[in-house]
Every structure is written in structure tokens, then in C-alpha cells.
Tab-separated table of C-alpha atoms in Angstrom:
chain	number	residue	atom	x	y	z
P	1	UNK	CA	0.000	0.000	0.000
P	2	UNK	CA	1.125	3.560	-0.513
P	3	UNK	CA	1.938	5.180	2.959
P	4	UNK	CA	-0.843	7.538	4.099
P	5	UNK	CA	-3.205	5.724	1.243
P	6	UNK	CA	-6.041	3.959	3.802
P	7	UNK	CA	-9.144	4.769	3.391
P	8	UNK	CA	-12.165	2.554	2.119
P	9	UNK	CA	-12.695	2.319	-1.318
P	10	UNK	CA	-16.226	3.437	-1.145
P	11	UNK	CA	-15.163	6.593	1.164
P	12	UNK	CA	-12.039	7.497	-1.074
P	13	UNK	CA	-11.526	11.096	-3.380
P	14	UNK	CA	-8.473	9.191	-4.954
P	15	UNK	CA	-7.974	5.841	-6.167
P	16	UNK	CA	-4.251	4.510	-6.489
P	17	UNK	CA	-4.179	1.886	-9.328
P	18	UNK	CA	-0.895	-0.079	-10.178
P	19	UNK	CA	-0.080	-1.271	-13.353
P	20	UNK	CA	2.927	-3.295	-14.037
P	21	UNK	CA	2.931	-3.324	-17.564
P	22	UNK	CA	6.403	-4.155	-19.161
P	23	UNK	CA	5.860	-5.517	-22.509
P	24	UNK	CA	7.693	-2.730	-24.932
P	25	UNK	CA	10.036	-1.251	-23.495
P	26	UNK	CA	12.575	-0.725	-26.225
P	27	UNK	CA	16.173	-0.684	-23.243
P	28	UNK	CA	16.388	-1.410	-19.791
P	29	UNK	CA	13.395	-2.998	-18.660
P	30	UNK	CA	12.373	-3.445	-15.291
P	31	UNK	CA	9.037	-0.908	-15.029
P	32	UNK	CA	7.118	-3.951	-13.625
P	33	UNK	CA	8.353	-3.222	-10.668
P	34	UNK	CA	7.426	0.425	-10.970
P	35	UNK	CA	4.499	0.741	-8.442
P	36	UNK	CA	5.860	-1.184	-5.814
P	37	UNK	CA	9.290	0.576	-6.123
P	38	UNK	CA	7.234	3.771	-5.921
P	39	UNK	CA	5.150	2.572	-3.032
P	40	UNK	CA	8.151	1.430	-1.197
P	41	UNK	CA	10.503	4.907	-1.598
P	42	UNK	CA	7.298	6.993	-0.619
P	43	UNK	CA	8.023	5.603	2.784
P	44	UNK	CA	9.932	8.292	4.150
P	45	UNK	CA	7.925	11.031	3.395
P	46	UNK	CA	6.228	12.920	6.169
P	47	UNK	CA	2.483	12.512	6.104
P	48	UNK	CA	2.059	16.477	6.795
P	49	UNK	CA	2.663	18.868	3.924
P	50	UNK	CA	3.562	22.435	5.125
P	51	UNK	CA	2.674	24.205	2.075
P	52	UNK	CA	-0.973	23.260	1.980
P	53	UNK	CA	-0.766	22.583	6.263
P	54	UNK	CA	-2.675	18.882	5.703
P	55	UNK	CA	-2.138	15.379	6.512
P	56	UNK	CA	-1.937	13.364	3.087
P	57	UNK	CA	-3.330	10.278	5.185
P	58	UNK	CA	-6.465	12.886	5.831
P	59	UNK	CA	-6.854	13.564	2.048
P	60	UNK	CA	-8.580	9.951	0.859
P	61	UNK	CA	-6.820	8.277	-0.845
P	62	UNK	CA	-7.496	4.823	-1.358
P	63	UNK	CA	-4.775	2.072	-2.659
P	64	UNK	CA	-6.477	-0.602	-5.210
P	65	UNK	CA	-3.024	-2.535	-5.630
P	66	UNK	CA	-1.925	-3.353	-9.043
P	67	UNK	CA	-3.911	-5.091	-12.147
P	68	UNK	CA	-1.858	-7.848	-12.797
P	69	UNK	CA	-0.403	-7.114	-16.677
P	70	UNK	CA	0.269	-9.973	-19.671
P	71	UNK	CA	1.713	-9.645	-22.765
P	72	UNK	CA	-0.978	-8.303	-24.778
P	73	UNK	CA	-0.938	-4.379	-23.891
P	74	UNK	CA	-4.287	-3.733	-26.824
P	75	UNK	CA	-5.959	-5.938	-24.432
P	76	UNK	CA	-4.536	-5.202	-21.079
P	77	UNK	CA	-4.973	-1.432	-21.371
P	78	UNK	CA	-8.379	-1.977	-22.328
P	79	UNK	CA	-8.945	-3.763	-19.234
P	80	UNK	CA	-7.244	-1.776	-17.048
P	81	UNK	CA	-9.360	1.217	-18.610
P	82	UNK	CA	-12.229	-0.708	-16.977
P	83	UNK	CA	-10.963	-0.614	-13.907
P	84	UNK	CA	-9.998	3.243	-14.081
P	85	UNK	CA	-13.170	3.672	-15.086
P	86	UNK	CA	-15.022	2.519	-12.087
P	87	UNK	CA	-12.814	4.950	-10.145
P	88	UNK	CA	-14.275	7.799	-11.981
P	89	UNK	CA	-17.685	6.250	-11.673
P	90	UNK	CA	-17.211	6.177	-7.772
P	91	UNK	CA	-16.303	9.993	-8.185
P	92	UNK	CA	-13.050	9.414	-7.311
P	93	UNK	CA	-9.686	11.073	-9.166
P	94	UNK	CA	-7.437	8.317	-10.234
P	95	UNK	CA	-3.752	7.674	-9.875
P	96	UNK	CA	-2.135	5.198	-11.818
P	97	UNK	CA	1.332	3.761	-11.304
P	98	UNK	CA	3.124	2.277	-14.069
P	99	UNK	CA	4.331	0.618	-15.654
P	100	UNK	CA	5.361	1.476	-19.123
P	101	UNK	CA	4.195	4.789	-20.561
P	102	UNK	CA	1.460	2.489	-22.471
P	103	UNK	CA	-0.970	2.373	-19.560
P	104	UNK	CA	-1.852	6.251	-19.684
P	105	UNK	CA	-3.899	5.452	-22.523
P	106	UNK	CA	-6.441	3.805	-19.985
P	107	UNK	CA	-6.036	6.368	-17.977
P	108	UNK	CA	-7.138	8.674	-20.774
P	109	UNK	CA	-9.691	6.762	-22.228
P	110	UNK	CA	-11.466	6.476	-18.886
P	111	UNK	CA	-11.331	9.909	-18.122
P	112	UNK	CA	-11.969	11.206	-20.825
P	113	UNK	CA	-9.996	14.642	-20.883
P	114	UNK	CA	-10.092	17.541	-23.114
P	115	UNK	CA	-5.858	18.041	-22.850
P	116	UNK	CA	-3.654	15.640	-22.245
P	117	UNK	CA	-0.413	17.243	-20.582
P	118	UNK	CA	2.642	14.842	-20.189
P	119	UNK	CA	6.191	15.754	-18.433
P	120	UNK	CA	8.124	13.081	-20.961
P	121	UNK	CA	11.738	13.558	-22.687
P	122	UNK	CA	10.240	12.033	-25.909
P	123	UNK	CA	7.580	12.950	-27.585
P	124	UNK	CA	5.690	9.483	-28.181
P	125	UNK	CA	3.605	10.887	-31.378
P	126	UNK	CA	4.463	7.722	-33.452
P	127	UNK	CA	2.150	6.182	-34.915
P	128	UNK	CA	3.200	3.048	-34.433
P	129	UNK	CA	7.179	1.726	-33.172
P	130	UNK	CA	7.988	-1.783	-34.495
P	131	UNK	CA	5.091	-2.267	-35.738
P	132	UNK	CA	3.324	-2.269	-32.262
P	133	UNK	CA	1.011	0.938	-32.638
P	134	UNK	CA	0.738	0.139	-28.297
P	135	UNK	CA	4.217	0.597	-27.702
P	136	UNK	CA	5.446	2.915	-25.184
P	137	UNK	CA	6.733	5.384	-27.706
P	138	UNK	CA	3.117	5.677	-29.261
P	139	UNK	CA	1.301	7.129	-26.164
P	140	UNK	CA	0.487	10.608	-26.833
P	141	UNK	CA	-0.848	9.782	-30.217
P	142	UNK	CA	-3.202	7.142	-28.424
P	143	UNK	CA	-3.958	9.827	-26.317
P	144	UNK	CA	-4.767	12.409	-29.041
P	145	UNK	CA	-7.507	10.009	-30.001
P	146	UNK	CA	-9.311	10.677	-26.958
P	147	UNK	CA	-8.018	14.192	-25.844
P	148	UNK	CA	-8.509	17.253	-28.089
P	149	UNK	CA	-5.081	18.684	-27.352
P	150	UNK	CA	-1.432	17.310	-26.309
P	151	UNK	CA	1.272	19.597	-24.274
P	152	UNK	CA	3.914	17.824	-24.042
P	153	UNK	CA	6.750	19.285	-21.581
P	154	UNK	CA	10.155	18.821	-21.183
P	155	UNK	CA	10.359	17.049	-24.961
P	156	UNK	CA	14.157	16.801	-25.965
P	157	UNK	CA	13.773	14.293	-28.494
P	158	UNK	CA	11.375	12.589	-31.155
P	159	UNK	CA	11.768	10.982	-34.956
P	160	UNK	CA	11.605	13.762	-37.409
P	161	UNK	CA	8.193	11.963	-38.583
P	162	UNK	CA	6.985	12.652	-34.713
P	163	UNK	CA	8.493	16.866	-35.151
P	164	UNK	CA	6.250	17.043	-38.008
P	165	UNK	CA	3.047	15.774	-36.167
P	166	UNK	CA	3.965	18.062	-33.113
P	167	UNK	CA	4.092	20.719	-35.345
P	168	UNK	CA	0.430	20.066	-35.928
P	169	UNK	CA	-2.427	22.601	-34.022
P	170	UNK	CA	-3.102	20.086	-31.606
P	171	UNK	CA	0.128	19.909	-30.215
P	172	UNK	CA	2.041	22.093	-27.945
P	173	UNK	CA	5.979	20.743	-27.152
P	174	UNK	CA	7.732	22.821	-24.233
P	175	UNK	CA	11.464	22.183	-24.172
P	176	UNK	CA	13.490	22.002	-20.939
P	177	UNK	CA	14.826	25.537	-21.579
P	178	UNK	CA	11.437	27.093	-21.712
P	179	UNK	CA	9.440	25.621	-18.970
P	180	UNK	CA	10.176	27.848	-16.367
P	181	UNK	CA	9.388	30.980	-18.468
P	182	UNK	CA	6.498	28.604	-19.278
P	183	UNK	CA	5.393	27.855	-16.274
P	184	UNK	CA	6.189	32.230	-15.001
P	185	UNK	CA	3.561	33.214	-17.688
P	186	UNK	CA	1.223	30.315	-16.356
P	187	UNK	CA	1.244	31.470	-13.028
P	188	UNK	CA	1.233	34.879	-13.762
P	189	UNK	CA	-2.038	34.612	-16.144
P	190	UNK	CA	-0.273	35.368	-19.591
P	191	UNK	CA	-1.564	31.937	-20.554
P	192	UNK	CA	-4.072	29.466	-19.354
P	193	UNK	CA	-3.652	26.197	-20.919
P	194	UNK	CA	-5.501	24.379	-18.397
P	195	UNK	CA	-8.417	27.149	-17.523
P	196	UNK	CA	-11.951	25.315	-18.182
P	197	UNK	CA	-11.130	22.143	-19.253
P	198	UNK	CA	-10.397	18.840	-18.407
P	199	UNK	CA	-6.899	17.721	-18.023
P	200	UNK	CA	-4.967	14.263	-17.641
P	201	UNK	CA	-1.982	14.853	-16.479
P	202	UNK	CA	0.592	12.154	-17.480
P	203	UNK	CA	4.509	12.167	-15.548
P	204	UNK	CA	7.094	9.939	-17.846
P	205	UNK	CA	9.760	10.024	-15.345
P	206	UNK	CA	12.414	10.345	-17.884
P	207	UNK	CA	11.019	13.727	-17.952
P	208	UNK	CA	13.857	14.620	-15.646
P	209	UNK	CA	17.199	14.864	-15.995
P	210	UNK	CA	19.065	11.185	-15.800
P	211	UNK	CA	21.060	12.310	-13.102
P	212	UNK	CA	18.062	13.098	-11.202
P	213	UNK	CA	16.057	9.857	-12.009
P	214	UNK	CA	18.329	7.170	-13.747
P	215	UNK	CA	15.519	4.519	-12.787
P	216	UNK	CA	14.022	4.561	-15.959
P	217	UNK	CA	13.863	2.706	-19.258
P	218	UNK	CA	15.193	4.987	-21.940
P	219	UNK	CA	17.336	7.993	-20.291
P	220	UNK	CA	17.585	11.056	-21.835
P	221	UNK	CA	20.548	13.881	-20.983
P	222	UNK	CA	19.346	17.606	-20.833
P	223	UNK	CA	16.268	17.031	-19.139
P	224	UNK	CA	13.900	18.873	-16.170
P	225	UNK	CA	14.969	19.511	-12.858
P	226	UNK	CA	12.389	18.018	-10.125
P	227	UNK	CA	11.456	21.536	-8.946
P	228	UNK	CA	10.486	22.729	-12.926
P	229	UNK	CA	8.546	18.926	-12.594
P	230	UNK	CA	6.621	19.829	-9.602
P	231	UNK	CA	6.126	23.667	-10.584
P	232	UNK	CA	4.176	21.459	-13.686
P	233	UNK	CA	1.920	19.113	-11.313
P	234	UNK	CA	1.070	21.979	-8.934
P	235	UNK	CA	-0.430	24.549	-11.717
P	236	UNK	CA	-2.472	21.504	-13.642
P	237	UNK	CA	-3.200	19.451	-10.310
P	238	UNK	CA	-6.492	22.106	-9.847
P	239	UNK	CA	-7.772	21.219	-13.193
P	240	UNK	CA	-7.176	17.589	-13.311
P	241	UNK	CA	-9.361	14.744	-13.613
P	242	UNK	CA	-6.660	11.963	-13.378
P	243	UNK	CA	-2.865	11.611	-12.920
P	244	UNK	CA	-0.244	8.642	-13.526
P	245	UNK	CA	3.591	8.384	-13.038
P	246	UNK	CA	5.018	6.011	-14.957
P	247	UNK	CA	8.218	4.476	-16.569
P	248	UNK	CA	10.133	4.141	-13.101
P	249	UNK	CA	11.836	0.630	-12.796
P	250	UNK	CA	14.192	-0.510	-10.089
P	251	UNK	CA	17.745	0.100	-12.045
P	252	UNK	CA	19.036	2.728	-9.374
P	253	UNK	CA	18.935	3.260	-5.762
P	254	UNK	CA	15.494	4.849	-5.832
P	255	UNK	CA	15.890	8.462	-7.300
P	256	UNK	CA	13.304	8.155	-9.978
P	257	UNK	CA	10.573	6.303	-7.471
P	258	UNK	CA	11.236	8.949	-4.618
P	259	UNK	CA	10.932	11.421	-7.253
P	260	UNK	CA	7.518	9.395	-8.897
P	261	UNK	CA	6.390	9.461	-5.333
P	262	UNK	CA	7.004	12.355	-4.037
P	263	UNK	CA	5.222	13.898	-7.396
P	264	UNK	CA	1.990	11.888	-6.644
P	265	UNK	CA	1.870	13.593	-3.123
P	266	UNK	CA	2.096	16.761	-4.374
P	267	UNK	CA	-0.423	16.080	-7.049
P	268	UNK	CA	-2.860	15.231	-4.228
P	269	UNK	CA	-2.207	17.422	-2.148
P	270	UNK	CA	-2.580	20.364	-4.720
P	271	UNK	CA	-5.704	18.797	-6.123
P	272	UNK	CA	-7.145	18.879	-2.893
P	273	UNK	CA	-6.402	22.189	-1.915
P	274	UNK	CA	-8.287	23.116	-4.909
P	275	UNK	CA	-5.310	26.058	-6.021
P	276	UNK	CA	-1.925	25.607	-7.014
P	277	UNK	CA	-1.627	26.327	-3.088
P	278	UNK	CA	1.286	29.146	-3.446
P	279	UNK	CA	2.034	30.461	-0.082
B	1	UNK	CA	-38.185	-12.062	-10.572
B	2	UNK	CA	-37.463	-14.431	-13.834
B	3	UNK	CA	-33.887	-15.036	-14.023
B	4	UNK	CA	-31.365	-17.873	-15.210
B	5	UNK	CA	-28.222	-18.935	-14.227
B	6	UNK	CA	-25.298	-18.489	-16.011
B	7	UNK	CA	-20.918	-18.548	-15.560
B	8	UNK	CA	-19.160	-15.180	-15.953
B	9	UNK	CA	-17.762	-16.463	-19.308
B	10	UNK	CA	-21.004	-16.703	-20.813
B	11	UNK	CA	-21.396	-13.700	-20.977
B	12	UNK	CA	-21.044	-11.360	-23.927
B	13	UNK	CA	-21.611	-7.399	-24.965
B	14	UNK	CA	-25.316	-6.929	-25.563
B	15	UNK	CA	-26.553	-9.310	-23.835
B	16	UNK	CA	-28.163	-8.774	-20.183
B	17	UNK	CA	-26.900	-9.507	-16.689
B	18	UNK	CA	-28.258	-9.108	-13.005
B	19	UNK	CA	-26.557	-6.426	-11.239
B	20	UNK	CA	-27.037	-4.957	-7.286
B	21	UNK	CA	-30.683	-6.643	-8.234
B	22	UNK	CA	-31.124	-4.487	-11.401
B	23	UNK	CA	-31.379	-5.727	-15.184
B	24	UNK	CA	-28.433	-4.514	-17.015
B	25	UNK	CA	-27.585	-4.336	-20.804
B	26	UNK	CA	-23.877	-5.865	-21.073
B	27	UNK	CA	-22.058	-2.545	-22.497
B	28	UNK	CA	-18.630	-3.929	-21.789
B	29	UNK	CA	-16.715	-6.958	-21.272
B	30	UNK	CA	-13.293	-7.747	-20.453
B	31	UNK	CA	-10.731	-10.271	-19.703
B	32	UNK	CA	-7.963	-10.312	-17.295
B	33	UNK	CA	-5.668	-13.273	-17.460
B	34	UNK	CA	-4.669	-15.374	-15.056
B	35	UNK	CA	-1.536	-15.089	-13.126
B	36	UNK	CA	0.584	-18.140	-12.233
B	37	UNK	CA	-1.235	-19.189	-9.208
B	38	UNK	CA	-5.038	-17.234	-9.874
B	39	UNK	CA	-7.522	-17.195	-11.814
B	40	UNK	CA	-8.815	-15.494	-15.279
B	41	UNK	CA	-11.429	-12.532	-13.802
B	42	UNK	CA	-14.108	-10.831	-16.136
B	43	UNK	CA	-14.931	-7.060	-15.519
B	44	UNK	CA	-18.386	-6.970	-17.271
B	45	UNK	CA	-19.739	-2.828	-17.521
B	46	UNK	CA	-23.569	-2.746	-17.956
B	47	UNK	CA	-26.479	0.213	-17.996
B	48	UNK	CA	-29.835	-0.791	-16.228
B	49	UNK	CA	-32.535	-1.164	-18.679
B	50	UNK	CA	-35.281	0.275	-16.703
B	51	UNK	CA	-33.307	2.680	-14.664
B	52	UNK	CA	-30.337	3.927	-17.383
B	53	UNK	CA	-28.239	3.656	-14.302
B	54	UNK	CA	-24.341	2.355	-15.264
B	55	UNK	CA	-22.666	-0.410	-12.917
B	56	UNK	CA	-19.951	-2.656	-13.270
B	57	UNK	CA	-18.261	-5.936	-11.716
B	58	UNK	CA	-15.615	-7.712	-11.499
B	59	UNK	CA	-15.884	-11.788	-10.972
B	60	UNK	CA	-13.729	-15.040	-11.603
B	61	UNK	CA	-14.958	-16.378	-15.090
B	62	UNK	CA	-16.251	-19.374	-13.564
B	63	UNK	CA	-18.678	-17.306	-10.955
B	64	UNK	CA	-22.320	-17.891	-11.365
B	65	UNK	CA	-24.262	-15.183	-11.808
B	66	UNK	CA	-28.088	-14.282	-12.907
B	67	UNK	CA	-29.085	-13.447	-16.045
B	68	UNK	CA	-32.674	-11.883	-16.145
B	69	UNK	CA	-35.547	-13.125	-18.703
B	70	UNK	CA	-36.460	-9.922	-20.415
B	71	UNK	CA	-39.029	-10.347	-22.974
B	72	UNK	CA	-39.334	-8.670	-26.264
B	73	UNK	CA	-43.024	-7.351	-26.841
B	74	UNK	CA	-44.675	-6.105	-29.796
B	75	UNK	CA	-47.607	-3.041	-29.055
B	76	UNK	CA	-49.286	-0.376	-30.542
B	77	UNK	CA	-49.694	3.095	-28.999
B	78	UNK	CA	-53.564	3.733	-28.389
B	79	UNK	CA	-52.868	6.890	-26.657
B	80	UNK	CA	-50.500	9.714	-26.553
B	81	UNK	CA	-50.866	11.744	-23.156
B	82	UNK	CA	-47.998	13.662	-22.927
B	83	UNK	CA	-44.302	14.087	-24.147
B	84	UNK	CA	-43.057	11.310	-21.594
B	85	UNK	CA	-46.598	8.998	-21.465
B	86	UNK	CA	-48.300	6.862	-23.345
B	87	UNK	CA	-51.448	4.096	-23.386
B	88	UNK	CA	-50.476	1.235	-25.369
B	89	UNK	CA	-52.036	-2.274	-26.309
B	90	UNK	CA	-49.765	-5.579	-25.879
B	91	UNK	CA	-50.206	-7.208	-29.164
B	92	UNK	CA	-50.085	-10.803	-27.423
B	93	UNK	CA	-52.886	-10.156	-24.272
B	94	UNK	CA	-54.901	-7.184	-25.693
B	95	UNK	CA	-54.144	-5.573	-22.009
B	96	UNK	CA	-53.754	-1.920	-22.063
B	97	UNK	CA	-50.960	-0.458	-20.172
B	98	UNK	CA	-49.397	2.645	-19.665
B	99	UNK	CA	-45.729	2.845	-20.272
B	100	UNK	CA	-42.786	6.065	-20.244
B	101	UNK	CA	-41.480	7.161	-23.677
B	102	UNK	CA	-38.215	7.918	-24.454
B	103	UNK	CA	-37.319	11.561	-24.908
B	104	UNK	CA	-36.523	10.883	-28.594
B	105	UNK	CA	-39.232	8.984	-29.681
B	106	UNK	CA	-42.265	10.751	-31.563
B	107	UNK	CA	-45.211	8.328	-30.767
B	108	UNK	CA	-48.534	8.674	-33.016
B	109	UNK	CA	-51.465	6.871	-32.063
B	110	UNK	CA	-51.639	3.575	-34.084
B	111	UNK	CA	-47.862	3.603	-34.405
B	112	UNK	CA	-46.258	0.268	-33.768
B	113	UNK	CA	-43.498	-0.306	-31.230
B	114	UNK	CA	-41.373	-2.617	-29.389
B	115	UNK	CA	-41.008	-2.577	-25.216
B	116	UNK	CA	-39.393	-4.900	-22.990
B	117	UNK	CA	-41.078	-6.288	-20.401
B	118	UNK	CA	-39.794	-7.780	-17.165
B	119	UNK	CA	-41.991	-8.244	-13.523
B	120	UNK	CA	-44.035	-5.261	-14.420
B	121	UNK	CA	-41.012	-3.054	-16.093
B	122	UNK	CA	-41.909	-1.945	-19.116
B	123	UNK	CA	-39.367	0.021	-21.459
B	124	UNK	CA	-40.266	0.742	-25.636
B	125	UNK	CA	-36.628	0.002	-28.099
């Protein structure tokens, strides 16, 4: 169970799902052990949060364990979806775990957002990688077949096929250099991505830096510091209606689950205070 | 109330399926496979027929659940009274009966319709 995650199903505003999936990833595997690695390095955080002055254990959150993945990720993240979905039906946000960046697309699909915003290094716009159009590095262009609208921050690196798409309307791509100008004009109203509409809000650990999260599958150098990753969750935490971490796996000594972990708490505890909670 | 039993695997999108004591239309079905030491569960998503309201389960495949007997009815509307009400005659007892109608149908008197029928629930397809 996630520390602090306790209460009842039936009584809970958030719903921690785990899924394991580990089917595509194209280097070092290992993201099967994602959620528990998460779970595990969120031990040490103190239940009270200064900023907002609550107790996460007193925010209810409720810890479903994981949905056992198999090899076929068309049919596992359409069951998984299912089980997402009865989250949302018990009016609960959810939080998945992954996993492999695949899974978000059952987070997406159950939610049914109008923008899908994802801290990821790559851009994932490919149609299809190997073949496999539900491989990892396909994920924002499932998404885009649910969401209206992608931003995808912290993007370093795509094929040129997946520049061209991102140059596309739909499609916003904030590099590591810009996002905390980005985020300034956010928070000082010169732009309102999020304002009025539904948001999924999707955090590819490999969004960071390596040397700040070298548990992951596929590192990329020149990436986000944790802080510009958090600045992200706490301005689109208020206007989300579901959240997932996902491509941590277990090849360092916890940096990139602390980091997944510590990004879920501040998800929830932003979401709950209902404002980006500045003080 | 008329039901059968069935297994979870027998189940399949469309058809119908007793849920928290309400007949459901099977909207969606899926399969999660079985680990090493469990087994295969079925998450089956339905929308009461009578009520509209959406629930969901999850079950081993090899659970036993009910399965309600809805049956398919053939009437014609006698009556219009309102935008939501209407008189109608089952075509198989002669018995008038007074039944909701959807809010996109546009019932004329003599018109022909289907409803569903199960312990006194009525709903017109």
C-alpha cells in the first residue's frame, strides 16, 4: 500500500491503481516493478505537507493494488481502462502507477480529458514503433484520439516523422529551456492552458534529468529539474481529472521512485487544496 | 423475478446480466488473465434497462451469476398523453398499459413499437 493511502474504497476522493505493464520497453526494462518501487521509496515522506498545512493520510486516498499485466498491452490497457473507469464512476480522481508509458492510454480513455499534458523527454507521437502501434513510444498519439489537445513538456527528443506531427495545431511541445518561463507566464495569467477544461496529467519520469532519475527505461541527458517537474503538477493538479507516473523501474537506488512518489503527493495534495496552493 | 443462471464467461456485450438486483444491458466486457497461481477474472460494464443507471463488476470467469428473462413485446400506442406517457395495447394479451417514452421517440397513435417487459417493467426500443 502507498503510505498515508487507507481509506475505504467506497469513502475514497483518490484511487491509487498499479499497473505493471512491461511488454515494450525498447532498453532497460524493469518498469514492472514500478508501483511497488514507488510505493516502497514513498516511505519516508512525512504525512504532513507544510505548504498546503494537511495530513496526506487525511486527504482519501485509497490504494487498489496493481492489475496484474500480460503480454498483450491492446488488451490489457483496455482492461485496465475498466478498472480506471469505475474509479471515476465512484467519483473518485485516479492515480495510476506504471508501468510502461502504455498504460496512460487507460487512464485517458477512462477519463476522458479535453488536454492531455505529459512531463516526458520524448515525444511518443508515433504512430506506431515496431510495428506495435501500443508501444510505449506511441502514447500521446493514443492519447490524441481521446483528448482534443497534447502539451507535451520537457520534450528533448522525437523521430523527425513525430516533429512534423507536433508541429500540428493540436500539439504544444515545451522544451526544458522554456518551462520555467512557461510555467512564469502560467502562473502569472499570460496563458491558461488548463483554464476550463479537463486535463490528464501524465509524468514519464524520464522527464527529468538522468542524473536526477536514472531509474528509468530509456534515459535522456538535458532534461527537467524536479522543482520545474513539480512547478508542472502543482499549476495543472487544480484542473485535473486523473494523474499517472510512470516508466520508473528498479535500475538505481530509488531516485526516480522517490521522485515518482514524491510527485503523486504533491499532485494530491494540490488537487485537494483546490489552487496551485502558493504560499 | 425471472432469471437464469449463467458462468461469468457466458457472458457477452449486448446481452443482459443481473446487477445490485437491477437488469443490465452488457455494455462492456473484459478479460484479465490469469496469473501463475489465480484465476482469469471478467470485468463486465452494464447500464440498467429500466433505470439507465451504469454499474460494473468484477468476478472469476467461472462465478455464477443471474441473467434476467427480459421479454421482447410487440404493441401499438392507443394513446399519446404527454411528451413522456403513453397508453399502449400488448399485441399478445390485448391488455392496455401505460408505459414512459423515451425523450426521442415521436409516438402517433396507431404507431407500432417494441417494449421490454420484465416483472411489471416496461421500457419501448
Amino acid at each position: 500500500m502507498f503510505p498515508g493511502a487507507s481509506t475505504a474504497r467506497e469513502d475514497a476522493d483518490y484511487a491509487i491503481v498499479g499497473a505493471p505493464l512491461d511488454v515494450s520497453t525498447t532498453f532497460q526494462p524493469g518498469a514492472r516493478f514500478g508501483p511497488d518501487r514507488i510505493r516502497r521509496f514513498a516511505e519516508t515522506f512525512d504525512d504532513y505537507d507544510r505548504r498546503t498545512d494537511r495530513h496526506f493520510s487525511d486527504l482519501s486516498v485509497h490504494d487498489h493494488g496493481d492489475v496484474r499485466a500480460w503480454t498483450d498491452a491492446a488488451e490489457y490497457v483496455e482492461h485496465l481502462s475498466g478498472v480506471v473507469r469505475d474509479v471515476v464512476w465512484d467519483d473518485a480522481v485516479p492515480l495510476l502507477l506504471g508501468g510502461e508509458h502504455t498504460v496512460s492510454a487507460a487512464g485517458v480513455d477512462a477519463t476522458d480529458p479535453d488536454l492531455f499534458v505529459c512531463l516526458d523527454a520524448h515525444l511518443d507521437l508515433r504512430e506506431e514503433y515496431d510495428g506495435d502501434e501500443w508501444s510505449h513510444a506511441c502514447v500521446t498519439r493514443r492519447a490524441l484520439e481521446t483528448a482534443e489537445e497534447a502539451i507535451v513538456v520537457g520534450a528533448r527528443t522525437g523521430s523527425e516523422e513525430e516533429w512534423d506531427r507536433a508541429a500540428a495545431e493540436d500539439v504544444t511541445v515545451v522544451p526544458p529551456e522554456e518551462v520555467g518561463a512557461w510555467l512564469r507566464a502560467v502562473k502569472e495569467g499570460e496563458r491558461d492552458p488548463f483554464a476550463g477544461r479537463d486535463v490528464y496529467l501524465s509524468v514519464d519520469v524520464d522527464g527529468a534529468d538522468p542524473a536526477f532519475a536514472p531509474g528509468t527505461g530509456t534515459m535522456e541527458p538535458f532534461g527537467l529539474t524536479p522543482r520545474e517537474m513539480r512547478g508542472v503538477v502543482r499549476a495543472a493538479a487544480p484542473h485535473c481529472v486523473g494523474f499517472d507516473v510512470v516508466e520508473v523501474n528498479d535500475r538505481d537506488d530509488g531516485q526516480a521512485a522517490a521522485l515518482g512518489g514524491k510527485l503523486l503527493r504533491e499532485f494530491v495534495a494540490t488537487h485537494a487544496h483546490g489552487t496551485d496552493g502558493t504560499v | 423475478m425471472v432469471t437464469q443462471q449463467k458462468q461469468v464467461r457466458d457472458l457477452q456485450e449486448g446481452g443482459y446480466v443481473m446487477m445490485d438486483g437491477a437488469a443490465c444491458k452488457i455494455t462492456h466486457y473484459s478479460t484479465a488473465k490469469p496469473g501463475k497461481h489465480g484465476s482469469a477474472k471478467a470485468r463486465v460494464e452494464g447500464k440498467g434497462v429500466f433505470d439507465g443507471k451504469k454499474r460494473s463488476f468484477s468476478q472469476p470467469v467461472d462465478a455464477k451469476i443471474r441473467v434476467p428473462i427480459i421479454e421482447r413485446k410487440q404493441g401499438q400506442v392507443i394513446n399519446v398523453e404527454s411528451d413522456t406517457v403513453a397508453q399502449v395495447m400488448d399485441l399478445d394479451t390485448y391488455e392496455t398499459i401505460t408505459i414512459s417514452t423515451p425523450s426521442d421517440a415521436d409516438l402517433s397513435s396507431e404507431d407500432s413499437i417494441e417494449f421490454l417487459e420484465m416483472e411489471g417493467q416496461r421500457k419501448i426500443v
